[in-house]
XYZ file of C-alpha atoms in Angstrom:
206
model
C -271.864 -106.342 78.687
C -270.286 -106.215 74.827
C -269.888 -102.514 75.317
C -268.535 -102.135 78.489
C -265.540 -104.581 77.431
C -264.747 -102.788 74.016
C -264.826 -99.475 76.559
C -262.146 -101.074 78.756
C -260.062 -103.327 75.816
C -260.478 -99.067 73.831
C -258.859 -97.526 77.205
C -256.007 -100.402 77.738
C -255.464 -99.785 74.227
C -255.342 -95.802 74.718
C -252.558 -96.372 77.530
C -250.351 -98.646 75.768
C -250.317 -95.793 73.222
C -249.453 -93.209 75.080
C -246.576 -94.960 76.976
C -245.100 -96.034 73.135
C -245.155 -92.487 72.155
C -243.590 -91.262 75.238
C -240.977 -93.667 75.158
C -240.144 -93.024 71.686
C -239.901 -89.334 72.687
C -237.915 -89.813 75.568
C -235.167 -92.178 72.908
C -234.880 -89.157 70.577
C -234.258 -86.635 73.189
C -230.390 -85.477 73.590
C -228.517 -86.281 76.665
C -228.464 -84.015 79.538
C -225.682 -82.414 81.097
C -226.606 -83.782 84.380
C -227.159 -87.358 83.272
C -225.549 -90.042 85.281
C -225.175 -92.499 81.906
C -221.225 -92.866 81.813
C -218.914 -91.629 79.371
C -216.937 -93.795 77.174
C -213.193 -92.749 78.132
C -210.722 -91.764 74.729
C -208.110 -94.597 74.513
C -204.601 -93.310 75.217
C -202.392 -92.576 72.892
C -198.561 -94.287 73.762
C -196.435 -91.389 73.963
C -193.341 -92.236 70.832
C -190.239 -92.457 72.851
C -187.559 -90.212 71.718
C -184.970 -91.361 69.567
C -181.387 -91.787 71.247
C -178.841 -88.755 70.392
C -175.387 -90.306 69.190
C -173.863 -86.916 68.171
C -170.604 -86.716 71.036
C -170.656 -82.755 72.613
C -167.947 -80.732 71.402
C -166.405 -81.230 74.870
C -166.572 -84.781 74.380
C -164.756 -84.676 71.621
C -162.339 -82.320 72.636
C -161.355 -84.347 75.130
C -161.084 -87.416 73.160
C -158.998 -85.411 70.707
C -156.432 -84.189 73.095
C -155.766 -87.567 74.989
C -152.040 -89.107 74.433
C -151.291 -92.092 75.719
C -149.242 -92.626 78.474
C -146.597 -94.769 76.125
C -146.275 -92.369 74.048
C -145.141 -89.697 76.607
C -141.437 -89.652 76.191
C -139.301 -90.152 79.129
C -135.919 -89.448 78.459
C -133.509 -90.310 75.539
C -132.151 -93.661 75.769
C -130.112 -95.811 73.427
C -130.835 -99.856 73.542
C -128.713 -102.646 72.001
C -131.208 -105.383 70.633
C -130.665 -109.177 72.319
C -129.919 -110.139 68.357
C -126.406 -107.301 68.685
C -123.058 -108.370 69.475
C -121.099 -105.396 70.253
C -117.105 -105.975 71.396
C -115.114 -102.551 71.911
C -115.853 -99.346 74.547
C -119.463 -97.609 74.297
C -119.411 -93.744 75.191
C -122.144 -91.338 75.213
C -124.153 -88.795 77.141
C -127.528 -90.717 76.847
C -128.824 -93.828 79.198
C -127.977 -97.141 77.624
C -130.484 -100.142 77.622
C -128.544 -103.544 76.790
C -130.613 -106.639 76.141
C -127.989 -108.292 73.390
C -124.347 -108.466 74.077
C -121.351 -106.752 75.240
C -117.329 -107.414 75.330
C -115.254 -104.455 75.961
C -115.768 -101.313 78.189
C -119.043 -99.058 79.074
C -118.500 -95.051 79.811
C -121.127 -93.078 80.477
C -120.628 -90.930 83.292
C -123.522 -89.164 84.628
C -126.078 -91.731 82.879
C -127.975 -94.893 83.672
C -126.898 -98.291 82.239
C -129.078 -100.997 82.367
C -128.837 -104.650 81.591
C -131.534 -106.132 80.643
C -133.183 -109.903 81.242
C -131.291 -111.082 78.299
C -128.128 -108.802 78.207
C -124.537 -110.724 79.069
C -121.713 -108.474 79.497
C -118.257 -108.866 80.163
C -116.888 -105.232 80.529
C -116.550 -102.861 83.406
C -118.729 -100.537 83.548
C -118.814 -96.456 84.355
C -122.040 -95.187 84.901
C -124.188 -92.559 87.758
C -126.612 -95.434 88.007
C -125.978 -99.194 87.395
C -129.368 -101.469 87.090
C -128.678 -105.697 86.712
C -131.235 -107.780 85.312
C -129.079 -109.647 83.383
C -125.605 -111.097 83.823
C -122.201 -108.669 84.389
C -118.764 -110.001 84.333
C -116.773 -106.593 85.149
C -116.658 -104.093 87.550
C -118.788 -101.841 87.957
C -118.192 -98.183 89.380
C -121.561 -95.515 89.835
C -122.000 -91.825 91.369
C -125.232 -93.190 92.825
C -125.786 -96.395 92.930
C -125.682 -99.721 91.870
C -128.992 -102.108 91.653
C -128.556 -106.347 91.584
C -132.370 -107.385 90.966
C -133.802 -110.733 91.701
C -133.119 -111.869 88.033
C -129.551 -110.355 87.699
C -126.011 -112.005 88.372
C -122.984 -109.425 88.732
C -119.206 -110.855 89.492
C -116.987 -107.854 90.267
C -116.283 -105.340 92.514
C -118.609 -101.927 92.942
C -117.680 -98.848 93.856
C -120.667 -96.626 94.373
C -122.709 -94.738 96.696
C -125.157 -96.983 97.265
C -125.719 -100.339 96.792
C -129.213 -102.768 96.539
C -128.923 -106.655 96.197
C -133.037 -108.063 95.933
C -133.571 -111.572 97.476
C -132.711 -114.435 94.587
C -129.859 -112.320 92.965
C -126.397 -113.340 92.710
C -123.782 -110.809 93.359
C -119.383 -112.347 93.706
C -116.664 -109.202 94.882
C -116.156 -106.701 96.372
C -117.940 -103.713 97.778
C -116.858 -100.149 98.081
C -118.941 -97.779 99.553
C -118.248 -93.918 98.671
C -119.709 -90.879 99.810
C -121.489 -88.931 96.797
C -119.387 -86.442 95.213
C -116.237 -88.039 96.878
C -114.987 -89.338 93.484
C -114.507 -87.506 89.828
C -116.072 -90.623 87.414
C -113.939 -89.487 84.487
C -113.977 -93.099 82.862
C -111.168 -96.348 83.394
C -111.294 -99.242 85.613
C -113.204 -99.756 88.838
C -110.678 -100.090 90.810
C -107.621 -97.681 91.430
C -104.112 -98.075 92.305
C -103.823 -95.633 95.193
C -106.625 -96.773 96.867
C -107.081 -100.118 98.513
C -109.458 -102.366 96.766
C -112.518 -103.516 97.990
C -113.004 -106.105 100.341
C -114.481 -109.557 98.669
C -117.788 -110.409 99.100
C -119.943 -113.242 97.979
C -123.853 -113.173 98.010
C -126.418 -115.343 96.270
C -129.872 -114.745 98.069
């Protein structure tokens, strides 16, 4: 009975052996190709983002380089009496006049624009192609093309011109003359004339 259990423990034993050394063998053996274990993945790497380019293209700054401003576009040659001036006497010229100060006397310019500004006063007649009122006239006023009363300006005297514009809230006291253009040679004086009949009176405040 002793031998036959030292037999089976000697067997047990055997198999427990052989199952260690199998397994040990199977632990040092390398990985198949074909072996379902999975693969640890690589982490990704976070692409560096690319650095912002402030250099401006040559057409950029060609562009940039040749802008003007619109101010400083010229558009036209015209004189301008500052609202500090007093001036008293007769202006003449062949260039617009811009009056913001003010003016006693008499205005020639023939085939130029006067304009009176929000703060121009003056008490002259005036000779002009175009006539523009912002301010206030005390004279007459005679234009080739027309004369324009804006909603600001206050003109007492008679007008002899072409054409004539009064805005709503502008105050306009005389008369009005309406002449054909080209009809009459502006060659400087009053506004009125001796051989024709003046201008019937008219009085508007809008």
């Amino acid at each position: 009975m002793r031998a036959a259990v030292v037999v089976a423990r000697s067997k047990a034993r055997g198999e427990n052996i052989k199952q260690y050394e199998r397994t040990e063998t199977d632990m040092w053996k390398p990985n198949q190709p074909g072996s379902n274990s999975p693969s640890t993945p690589e982490p990704v790497r976070p692409t560096p983002a690319a650095s912002p380019n402030y250099e401006a293209s040559p057409t950029r700054q060609a562009s940039v380089g040749s802008a003007t401003p619109a101010s400083a576009v010229p558009t036209g040659e015209q004189a301008t009496i500052g609202k500090s001036l007093i001036v008293k006497g007769e202006l003449t010229g062949s260039e617009s006049l811009y009056i913001d100060g003010k003016v006693e006397g008499a205005i020639n310019l023939p085939g130029n624009r006067v304009t009176v500004g929000r703060n121009g006063q003056v008490a002259a007649n005036i000779v002009a192609r175009e006539v523009v009122v912002l301010g206030k006239v005390r004279g007459n006023c005679q234009a080739s093309d027309r004369v324009d009363i804006r909603s600001e300006g206050s003109l007492t005297g008679d007008v002899i011109a072409a054409r004539i514009s009064i805005e709503d809230g502008a105050f306009f006291k005389g008369g009005i003359d309406i002449r054909k253009p080209g009809g009459t040679d502006l060659k400087g004086g009053t506004a009125t004339s001796a051989a024709t009949p003046g201008p019937e009176p008219v009085t508007t405040q809008a």
